[in-house]
């Protein structure tokens, strides 16, 4: 078959079919990792975090269990990779959505809420898995330290976004940014869960209005 100087296959002049390019070792590993994350998301959603096994993930991916362990040290690490890929990374885009919004605090709050709800709707199963994992860790305090560091890192990112927007708007926050981050996450998850359970009972704009109220509450007088 015709090849270029780089060694990649070129379209056959007769069949005009493009043959695949050779993958580097890093590309193969990245592809395998992506396959495992996709398979794990399916297995975790089907079985739940506790009941799922790495054997099932390997089978779902069409790979060996050795391939799983060559990419992830444990089921917990694989689960975290699923959450990061399907929830954490998309959630980071919310800051860009708010930055691009022009208008009042309420309008920006509505934009952020719509972006959050959009991620939850697209990744419903993974969102519920994340809530399940929180409950699992709460029931098993010995697991808490490993997940606390990750949660604090996430909350620090949220607090940074809150601080940045407070500085831009010249408005004082009703609570310190780190505490605001906890409140925002708790309200977001709680309202989103209620909406999944009872879609007709939760107004579409409720989360946005709650965000707006939270950021417009004046700081209490010290004394």
C-alpha atoms as an extended CHARMM CRD file, in Angstrom:
* protein
*
       223  EXT
         1         1  UNK       CA              0.0000000000        0.0000000000        0.0000000000  PROA      1               0.0000000000
         2         2  UNK       CA              1.2670000000        3.5040000000       -0.7170000000  PROA      2               0.0000000000
         3         3  UNK       CA              2.7960000000        5.2610000000        2.2850000000  PROA      3               0.0000000000
         4         4  UNK       CA              4.0930000000        8.7350000000        2.8970000000  PROA      4               0.0000000000
         5         5  UNK       CA              7.5740000000        9.5040000000        4.1650000000  PROA      5               0.0000000000
         6         6  UNK       CA              6.1530000000        9.5890000000        7.7000000000  PROA      6               0.0000000000
         7         7  UNK       CA              4.9780000000        6.0080000000        7.3830000000  PROA      7               0.0000000000
         8         8  UNK       CA              1.2360000000        6.6660000000        7.4520000000  PROA      8               0.0000000000
         9         9  UNK       CA             -0.9750000000        4.9420000000        4.9340000000  PROA      9               0.0000000000
        10        10  UNK       CA             -2.3730000000        6.9480000000        2.0760000000  PROA      10              0.0000000000
        11        11  UNK       CA             -5.5690000000        6.4450000000        0.0700000000  PROA      11              0.0000000000
        12        12  UNK       CA             -5.2510000000        3.5790000000       -2.4020000000  PROA      12              0.0000000000
        13        13  UNK       CA             -5.3540000000        5.0910000000       -5.9070000000  PROA      13              0.0000000000
        14        14  UNK       CA             -7.7220000000        2.3170000000       -7.0280000000  PROA      14              0.0000000000
        15        15  UNK       CA            -10.1430000000        1.9980000000       -4.1070000000  PROA      15              0.0000000000
        16        16  UNK       CA             -9.6560000000        5.5800000000       -2.8360000000  PROA      16              0.0000000000
        17        17  UNK       CA            -10.1570000000        4.2430000000        0.6860000000  PROA      17              0.0000000000
        18        18  UNK       CA             -8.3210000000        5.9630000000        3.5240000000  PROA      18              0.0000000000
        19        19  UNK       CA             -6.5210000000        3.4950000000        5.7800000000  PROA      19              0.0000000000
        20        20  UNK       CA             -5.9660000000        4.2680000000        9.4670000000  PROA      20              0.0000000000
        21        21  UNK       CA             -2.8900000000        6.0890000000       10.6660000000  PROA      21              0.0000000000
        22        22  UNK       CA             -0.5460000000        4.3620000000       13.0650000000  PROA      22              0.0000000000
        23        23  UNK       CA             -0.9700000000        5.4080000000       16.6760000000  PROA      23              0.0000000000
        24        24  UNK       CA              1.8640000000        6.2870000000       18.9820000000  PROA      24              0.0000000000
        25        25  UNK       CA              2.1380000000        4.5350000000       22.3340000000  PROA      25              0.0000000000
        26        26  UNK       CA              0.7270000000        7.6010000000       24.0810000000  PROA      26              0.0000000000
        27        27  UNK       CA             -2.1960000000        7.7870000000       21.6570000000  PROA      27              0.0000000000
        28        28  UNK       CA             -2.9850000000        4.1050000000       22.1770000000  PROA      28              0.0000000000
        29        29  UNK       CA             -2.9380000000        4.5730000000       25.9450000000  PROA      29              0.0000000000
        30        30  UNK       CA             -5.1920000000        7.6270000000       25.6860000000  PROA      30              0.0000000000
        31        31  UNK       CA             -7.6180000000        5.6730000000       23.5020000000  PROA      31              0.0000000000
        32        32  UNK       CA             -7.6600000000        2.7580000000       25.9440000000  PROA      32              0.0000000000
        33        33  UNK       CA             -8.2260000000        5.1300000000       28.8460000000  PROA      33              0.0000000000
        34        34  UNK       CA            -11.1500000000        6.7550000000       27.0220000000  PROA      34              0.0000000000
        35        35  UNK       CA            -12.6370000000        3.3130000000       26.2790000000  PROA      35              0.0000000000
        36        36  UNK       CA            -12.4060000000        2.3940000000       29.9470000000  PROA      36              0.0000000000
        37        37  UNK       CA            -14.0210000000        5.6350000000       31.0910000000  PROA      37              0.0000000000
        38        38  UNK       CA            -16.8940000000        5.1370000000       28.6340000000  PROA      38              0.0000000000
        39        39  UNK       CA            -17.3490000000        1.5340000000       29.7450000000  PROA      39              0.0000000000
        40        40  UNK       CA            -17.1120000000        2.4490000000       33.4300000000  PROA      40              0.0000000000
        41        41  UNK       CA            -19.7610000000        5.1510000000       33.0350000000  PROA      41              0.0000000000
        42        42  UNK       CA            -22.0920000000        2.5130000000       31.5600000000  PROA      42              0.0000000000
        43        43  UNK       CA            -21.3420000000       -0.1230000000       34.2010000000  PROA      43              0.0000000000
        44        44  UNK       CA            -21.5410000000        2.2730000000       37.1540000000  PROA      44              0.0000000000
        45        45  UNK       CA            -24.8680000000        3.6130000000       35.8800000000  PROA      45              0.0000000000
        46        46  UNK       CA            -26.2220000000        0.0880000000       35.4220000000  PROA      46              0.0000000000
        47        47  UNK       CA            -24.9360000000       -1.4410000000       38.6550000000  PROA      47              0.0000000000
        48        48  UNK       CA            -24.2090000000        1.4660000000       40.9780000000  PROA      48              0.0000000000
        49        49  UNK       CA            -20.7940000000        2.2580000000       42.4160000000  PROA      49              0.0000000000
        50        50  UNK       CA            -20.7910000000       -0.3820000000       45.1600000000  PROA      50              0.0000000000
        51        51  UNK       CA            -22.0040000000       -3.3300000000       43.0560000000  PROA      51              0.0000000000
        52        52  UNK       CA            -19.9250000000       -2.5460000000       39.9550000000  PROA      52              0.0000000000
        53        53  UNK       CA            -16.6630000000       -4.4230000000       39.4470000000  PROA      53              0.0000000000
        54        54  UNK       CA            -13.5450000000       -3.8450000000       37.3970000000  PROA      54              0.0000000000
        55        55  UNK       CA            -14.1400000000       -7.2020000000       35.7020000000  PROA      55              0.0000000000
        56        56  UNK       CA            -17.4520000000       -5.8710000000       34.3730000000  PROA      56              0.0000000000
        57        57  UNK       CA            -15.7940000000       -2.6730000000       33.1990000000  PROA      57              0.0000000000
        58        58  UNK       CA            -13.1120000000       -4.6280000000       31.3300000000  PROA      58              0.0000000000
        59        59  UNK       CA            -15.7500000000       -6.8390000000       29.7110000000  PROA      59              0.0000000000
        60        60  UNK       CA            -17.8740000000       -3.8360000000       28.7280000000  PROA      60              0.0000000000
        61        61  UNK       CA            -14.8320000000       -2.1840000000       27.1550000000  PROA      61              0.0000000000
        62        62  UNK       CA            -13.7470000000       -5.3690000000       25.3710000000  PROA      62              0.0000000000
        63        63  UNK       CA            -10.4070000000       -5.2500000000       27.1760000000  PROA      63              0.0000000000
        64        64  UNK       CA             -8.5570000000       -7.2940000000       29.7620000000  PROA      64              0.0000000000
        65        65  UNK       CA             -8.5730000000       -6.5560000000       33.4690000000  PROA      65              0.0000000000
        66        66  UNK       CA             -4.8500000000       -5.9540000000       33.1080000000  PROA      66              0.0000000000
        67        67  UNK       CA             -5.6570000000       -3.0560000000       30.7870000000  PROA      67              0.0000000000
        68        68  UNK       CA             -7.8020000000       -1.5690000000       33.5440000000  PROA      68              0.0000000000
        69        69  UNK       CA             -5.0430000000       -1.7870000000       36.1450000000  PROA      69              0.0000000000
        70        70  UNK       CA             -2.4510000000       -0.4140000000       33.7520000000  PROA      70              0.0000000000
        71        71  UNK       CA             -4.5030000000        2.7990000000       33.6330000000  PROA      71              0.0000000000
        72        72  UNK       CA             -6.1980000000        2.9460000000       37.0510000000  PROA      72              0.0000000000
        73        73  UNK       CA             -4.9890000000        1.7180000000       40.4210000000  PROA      73              0.0000000000
        74        74  UNK       CA             -8.4500000000        1.0490000000       41.8330000000  PROA      74              0.0000000000
        75        75  UNK       CA            -12.1810000000        1.2210000000       41.2620000000  PROA      75              0.0000000000
        76        76  UNK       CA            -12.2120000000        4.4860000000       43.2190000000  PROA      76              0.0000000000
        77        77  UNK       CA             -9.6550000000        6.0410000000       40.8720000000  PROA      77              0.0000000000
        78        78  UNK       CA            -11.6050000000        4.9100000000       37.8020000000  PROA      78              0.0000000000
        79        79  UNK       CA            -14.8060000000        6.2990000000       39.2820000000  PROA      79              0.0000000000
        80        80  UNK       CA            -13.1240000000        9.6570000000       39.9130000000  PROA      80              0.0000000000
        81        81  UNK       CA            -11.9420000000        9.6900000000       36.3050000000  PROA      81              0.0000000000
        82        82  UNK       CA            -15.5360000000        9.1910000000       35.1240000000  PROA      82              0.0000000000
        83        83  UNK       CA            -16.7680000000       12.0490000000       37.3150000000  PROA      83              0.0000000000
        84        84  UNK       CA            -13.9630000000       14.3320000000       36.1710000000  PROA      84              0.0000000000
        85        85  UNK       CA            -14.5390000000       13.5690000000       32.4900000000  PROA      85              0.0000000000
        86        86  UNK       CA            -18.3480000000       13.7150000000       32.4960000000  PROA      86              0.0000000000
        87        87  UNK       CA            -19.0940000000       16.3190000000       35.1820000000  PROA      87              0.0000000000
        88        88  UNK       CA            -16.0960000000       18.2760000000       36.4320000000  PROA      88              0.0000000000
        89        89  UNK       CA            -14.7060000000       19.3210000000       33.0610000000  PROA      89              0.0000000000
        90        90  UNK       CA            -18.0840000000       20.3890000000       31.6020000000  PROA      90              0.0000000000
        91        91  UNK       CA            -18.8680000000       22.2840000000       34.8200000000  PROA      91              0.0000000000
        92        92  UNK       CA            -15.7150000000       24.3540000000       34.3550000000  PROA      92              0.0000000000
        93        93  UNK       CA            -17.2620000000       25.7880000000       31.2010000000  PROA      93              0.0000000000
        94        94  UNK       CA            -19.9470000000       27.4460000000       33.3170000000  PROA      94              0.0000000000
        95        95  UNK       CA            -17.4760000000       30.1610000000       34.2720000000  PROA      95              0.0000000000
        96        96  UNK       CA            -17.0050000000       30.9710000000       30.5940000000  PROA      96              0.0000000000
        97        97  UNK       CA            -20.7850000000       31.1150000000       30.1290000000  PROA      97              0.0000000000
        98        98  UNK       CA            -21.0990000000       33.6290000000       32.9450000000  PROA      98              0.0000000000
        99        99  UNK       CA            -18.1420000000       35.6480000000       31.6790000000  PROA      99              0.0000000000
       100       100  UNK       CA            -19.7810000000       35.9640000000       28.2890000000  PROA      100             0.0000000000
       101       101  UNK       CA            -23.0660000000       37.1340000000       29.8120000000  PROA      101             0.0000000000
       102       102  UNK       CA            -23.7930000000       40.8210000000       29.6760000000  PROA      102             0.0000000000
       103       103  UNK       CA            -26.3300000000       42.1980000000       32.0700000000  PROA      103             0.0000000000
       104       104  UNK       CA            -27.4330000000       42.2270000000       35.6710000000  PROA      104             0.0000000000
       105       105  UNK       CA            -26.4760000000       39.8330000000       38.4460000000  PROA      105             0.0000000000
       106       106  UNK       CA            -29.8190000000       38.1010000000       37.9350000000  PROA      106             0.0000000000
       107       107  UNK       CA            -29.1870000000       37.6160000000       34.2030000000  PROA      107             0.0000000000
       108       108  UNK       CA            -25.7420000000       36.1810000000       34.8800000000  PROA      108             0.0000000000
       109       109  UNK       CA            -27.2140000000       33.9240000000       37.5860000000  PROA      109             0.0000000000
       110       110  UNK       CA            -29.8020000000       32.6330000000       35.1380000000  PROA      110             0.0000000000
       111       111  UNK       CA            -27.0850000000       31.9190000000       32.5480000000  PROA      111             0.0000000000
       112       112  UNK       CA            -25.0220000000       29.9900000000       35.0860000000  PROA      112             0.0000000000
       113       113  UNK       CA            -28.0500000000       27.9980000000       36.2450000000  PROA      113             0.0000000000
       114       114  UNK       CA            -29.0070000000       27.0690000000       32.6850000000  PROA      114             0.0000000000
       115       115  UNK       CA            -25.4630000000       25.8670000000       32.0250000000  PROA      115             0.0000000000
       116       116  UNK       CA            -25.4530000000       23.7750000000       35.2160000000  PROA      116             0.0000000000
       117       117  UNK       CA            -28.8410000000       22.2180000000       34.4700000000  PROA      117             0.0000000000
       118       118  UNK       CA            -27.7060000000       21.4750000000       30.9180000000  PROA      118             0.0000000000
       119       119  UNK       CA            -24.7690000000       19.4210000000       32.1930000000  PROA      119             0.0000000000
       120       120  UNK       CA            -26.9940000000       17.5490000000       34.6550000000  PROA      120             0.0000000000
       121       121  UNK       CA            -29.5270000000       16.7390000000       31.9250000000  PROA      121             0.0000000000
       122       122  UNK       CA            -26.8150000000       15.4770000000       29.5530000000  PROA      122             0.0000000000
       123       123  UNK       CA            -25.0800000000       13.4470000000       32.2500000000  PROA      123             0.0000000000
       124       124  UNK       CA            -28.0400000000       12.4560000000       34.4070000000  PROA      124             0.0000000000
       125       125  UNK       CA            -26.6810000000        9.0130000000       35.2860000000  PROA      125             0.0000000000
       126       126  UNK       CA            -23.2150000000       10.3070000000       36.2090000000  PROA      126             0.0000000000
       127       127  UNK       CA            -24.7170000000       13.1290000000       38.2840000000  PROA      127             0.0000000000
       128       128  UNK       CA            -26.7220000000       10.5700000000       40.2750000000  PROA      128             0.0000000000
       129       129  UNK       CA            -23.6060000000        8.4170000000       40.6250000000  PROA      129             0.0000000000
       130       130  UNK       CA            -21.7400000000       11.3690000000       42.1220000000  PROA      130             0.0000000000
       131       131  UNK       CA            -24.5140000000       11.8250000000       44.6870000000  PROA      131             0.0000000000
       132       132  UNK       CA            -24.4270000000        8.0870000000       45.4090000000  PROA      132             0.0000000000
       133       133  UNK       CA            -20.6860000000        8.2830000000       46.0080000000  PROA      133             0.0000000000
       134       134  UNK       CA            -21.1510000000       11.1500000000       48.4690000000  PROA      134             0.0000000000
       135       135  UNK       CA            -23.5830000000        8.9980000000       50.4450000000  PROA      135             0.0000000000
       136       136  UNK       CA            -21.2000000000        6.0290000000       50.2910000000  PROA      136             0.0000000000
       137       137  UNK       CA            -18.3290000000        8.1180000000       51.6600000000  PROA      137             0.0000000000
       138       138  UNK       CA            -20.5630000000        9.5480000000       54.3890000000  PROA      138             0.0000000000
       139       139  UNK       CA            -21.3910000000        5.9890000000       55.4480000000  PROA      139             0.0000000000
       140       140  UNK       CA            -17.7190000000        4.9960000000       55.3980000000  PROA      140             0.0000000000
       141       141  UNK       CA            -15.7220000000        7.7580000000       57.1300000000  PROA      141             0.0000000000
       142       142  UNK       CA            -12.4670000000        5.8830000000       56.4820000000  PROA      142             0.0000000000
       143       143  UNK       CA            -12.8320000000        6.8890000000       52.8240000000  PROA      143             0.0000000000
       144       144  UNK       CA            -13.4290000000       10.5290000000       53.6340000000  PROA      144             0.0000000000
       145       145  UNK       CA             -9.8650000000       11.8280000000       53.6370000000  PROA      145             0.0000000000
       146       146  UNK       CA             -9.2030000000       10.6630000000       50.0740000000  PROA      146             0.0000000000
       147       147  UNK       CA            -12.3040000000       12.3700000000       48.7060000000  PROA      147             0.0000000000
       148       148  UNK       CA            -12.1360000000       15.4500000000       50.9460000000  PROA      148             0.0000000000
       149       149  UNK       CA             -9.0200000000       16.7430000000       49.1570000000  PROA      149             0.0000000000
       150       150  UNK       CA            -10.7270000000       16.4390000000       45.7600000000  PROA      150             0.0000000000
       151       151  UNK       CA            -13.8860000000       18.1610000000       47.0030000000  PROA      151             0.0000000000
       152       152  UNK       CA            -11.9150000000       20.9990000000       48.5550000000  PROA      152             0.0000000000
       153       153  UNK       CA            -10.0440000000       21.5110000000       45.3140000000  PROA      153             0.0000000000
       154       154  UNK       CA            -13.3360000000       21.7390000000       43.4220000000  PROA      154             0.0000000000
       155       155  UNK       CA            -14.8190000000       24.1290000000       45.9680000000  PROA      155             0.0000000000
       156       156  UNK       CA            -11.6850000000       26.2760000000       45.7890000000  PROA      156             0.0000000000
       157       157  UNK       CA            -12.2160000000       26.6460000000       42.0410000000  PROA      157             0.0000000000
       158       158  UNK       CA            -15.8440000000       27.6710000000       42.6170000000  PROA      158             0.0000000000
       159       159  UNK       CA            -14.7610000000       30.1160000000       45.3220000000  PROA      159             0.0000000000
       160       160  UNK       CA            -12.2520000000       31.6250000000       42.8990000000  PROA      160             0.0000000000
       161       161  UNK       CA            -14.9870000000       32.2030000000       40.3100000000  PROA      161             0.0000000000
       162       162  UNK       CA            -17.2210000000       33.7660000000       42.9620000000  PROA      162             0.0000000000
       163       163  UNK       CA            -14.4280000000       36.0650000000       44.1380000000  PROA      163             0.0000000000
       164       164  UNK       CA            -13.5930000000       37.1340000000       40.5910000000  PROA      164             0.0000000000
       165       165  UNK       CA            -17.1630000000       38.0770000000       39.7880000000  PROA      165             0.0000000000
       166       166  UNK       CA            -17.6060000000       39.8630000000       43.1060000000  PROA      166             0.0000000000
       167       167  UNK       CA            -14.5520000000       41.9710000000       42.3010000000  PROA      167             0.0000000000
       168       168  UNK       CA            -15.8760000000       42.7440000000       38.8280000000  PROA      168             0.0000000000
       169       169  UNK       CA            -19.3260000000       43.7100000000       40.0800000000  PROA      169             0.0000000000
       170       170  UNK       CA            -17.9560000000       45.6740000000       43.0420000000  PROA      170             0.0000000000
       171       171  UNK       CA            -20.5570000000       43.9580000000       45.2350000000  PROA      171             0.0000000000
       172       172  UNK       CA            -19.7960000000       42.5870000000       48.7000000000  PROA      172             0.0000000000
       173       173  UNK       CA            -20.5200000000       38.9090000000       49.2490000000  PROA      173             0.0000000000
       174       174  UNK       CA            -22.9630000000       38.0000000000       52.0440000000  PROA      174             0.0000000000
       175       175  UNK       CA            -20.5790000000       35.2200000000       53.1270000000  PROA      175             0.0000000000
       176       176  UNK       CA            -16.8680000000       34.4590000000       52.5970000000  PROA      176             0.0000000000
       177       177  UNK       CA            -16.2600000000       33.0310000000       49.1280000000  PROA      177             0.0000000000
       178       178  UNK       CA            -15.3390000000       29.5560000000       50.4130000000  PROA      178             0.0000000000
       179       179  UNK       CA            -18.6090000000       29.3430000000       52.3310000000  PROA      179             0.0000000000
       180       180  UNK       CA            -20.5220000000       30.6950000000       49.3500000000  PROA      180             0.0000000000
       181       181  UNK       CA            -19.0290000000       27.9010000000       47.2580000000  PROA      181             0.0000000000
       182       182  UNK       CA            -20.3970000000       25.2780000000       49.6490000000  PROA      182             0.0000000000
       183       183  UNK       CA            -23.8280000000       26.9170000000       49.6040000000  PROA      183             0.0000000000
       184       184  UNK       CA            -23.8790000000       27.1590000000       45.8090000000  PROA      184             0.0000000000
       185       185  UNK       CA            -22.9030000000       23.4960000000       45.3980000000  PROA      185             0.0000000000
       186       186  UNK       CA            -25.4500000000       22.2830000000       47.9590000000  PROA      186             0.0000000000
       187       187  UNK       CA            -28.2810000000       24.3470000000       46.4640000000  PROA      187             0.0000000000
       188       188  UNK       CA            -27.3550000000       23.3250000000       42.9290000000  PROA      188             0.0000000000
       189       189  UNK       CA            -27.2600000000       19.6070000000       43.6900000000  PROA      189             0.0000000000
       190       190  UNK       CA            -30.3850000000       19.7090000000       45.8490000000  PROA      190             0.0000000000
       191       191  UNK       CA            -32.5510000000       21.6040000000       43.3770000000  PROA      191             0.0000000000
       192       192  UNK       CA            -31.2680000000       19.5390000000       40.4550000000  PROA      192             0.0000000000
       193       193  UNK       CA            -32.1190000000       16.3250000000       42.2990000000  PROA      193             0.0000000000
       194       194  UNK       CA            -35.6350000000       17.5820000000       43.0960000000  PROA      194             0.0000000000
       195       195  UNK       CA            -36.0920000000       18.4620000000       39.4280000000  PROA      195             0.0000000000
       196       196  UNK       CA            -35.0610000000       14.9660000000       38.3430000000  PROA      196             0.0000000000
       197       197  UNK       CA            -37.4680000000       13.3730000000       40.8240000000  PROA      197             0.0000000000
       198       198  UNK       CA            -40.3970000000       15.7190000000       40.1310000000  PROA      198             0.0000000000
       199       199  UNK       CA            -39.8140000000       17.6980000000       36.9050000000  PROA      199             0.0000000000
       200       200  UNK       CA            -43.2950000000       19.2630000000       36.9600000000  PROA      200             0.0000000000
       201       201  UNK       CA            -42.9160000000       20.3850000000       40.5640000000  PROA      201             0.0000000000
       202       202  UNK       CA            -39.7610000000       22.4690000000       40.1170000000  PROA      202             0.0000000000
       203       203  UNK       CA            -39.8890000000       25.6560000000       38.0020000000  PROA      203             0.0000000000
       204       204  UNK       CA            -37.2670000000       25.7640000000       35.2590000000  PROA      204             0.0000000000
       205       205  UNK       CA            -35.9120000000       29.0770000000       36.4890000000  PROA      205             0.0000000000
       206       206  UNK       CA            -35.8590000000       28.2590000000       40.2190000000  PROA      206             0.0000000000
       207       207  UNK       CA            -32.1120000000       27.6070000000       40.4730000000  PROA      207             0.0000000000
       208       208  UNK       CA            -31.2980000000       30.8330000000       38.6280000000  PROA      208             0.0000000000
       209       209  UNK       CA            -33.5560000000       32.8580000000       40.9110000000  PROA      209             0.0000000000
       210       210  UNK       CA            -31.9840000000       31.2490000000       43.9720000000  PROA      210             0.0000000000
       211       211  UNK       CA            -28.5060000000       32.0940000000       42.6540000000  PROA      211             0.0000000000
       212       212  UNK       CA            -29.5860000000       35.6970000000       42.1330000000  PROA      212             0.0000000000
       213       213  UNK       CA            -31.0240000000       35.9590000000       45.6420000000  PROA      213             0.0000000000
       214       214  UNK       CA            -27.9070000000       34.4330000000       47.1630000000  PROA      214             0.0000000000
       215       215  UNK       CA            -25.5980000000       36.9150000000       45.4800000000  PROA      215             0.0000000000
       216       216  UNK       CA            -27.8180000000       39.9320000000       46.0960000000  PROA      216             0.0000000000
       217       217  UNK       CA            -28.2470000000       39.3950000000       49.8350000000  PROA      217             0.0000000000
       218       218  UNK       CA            -26.5270000000       42.3310000000       51.5780000000  PROA      218             0.0000000000
       219       219  UNK       CA            -23.8120000000       41.6380000000       54.0940000000  PROA      219             0.0000000000
       220       220  UNK       CA            -25.0830000000       41.9090000000       57.6670000000  PROA      220             0.0000000000
       221       221  UNK       CA            -23.8280000000       44.7440000000       59.7970000000  PROA      221             0.0000000000
       222       222  UNK       CA            -21.0100000000       43.8180000000       62.1110000000  PROA      222             0.0000000000
       223       223  UNK       CA            -21.3330000000       44.6710000000       65.7150000000  PROA      223             0.0000000000
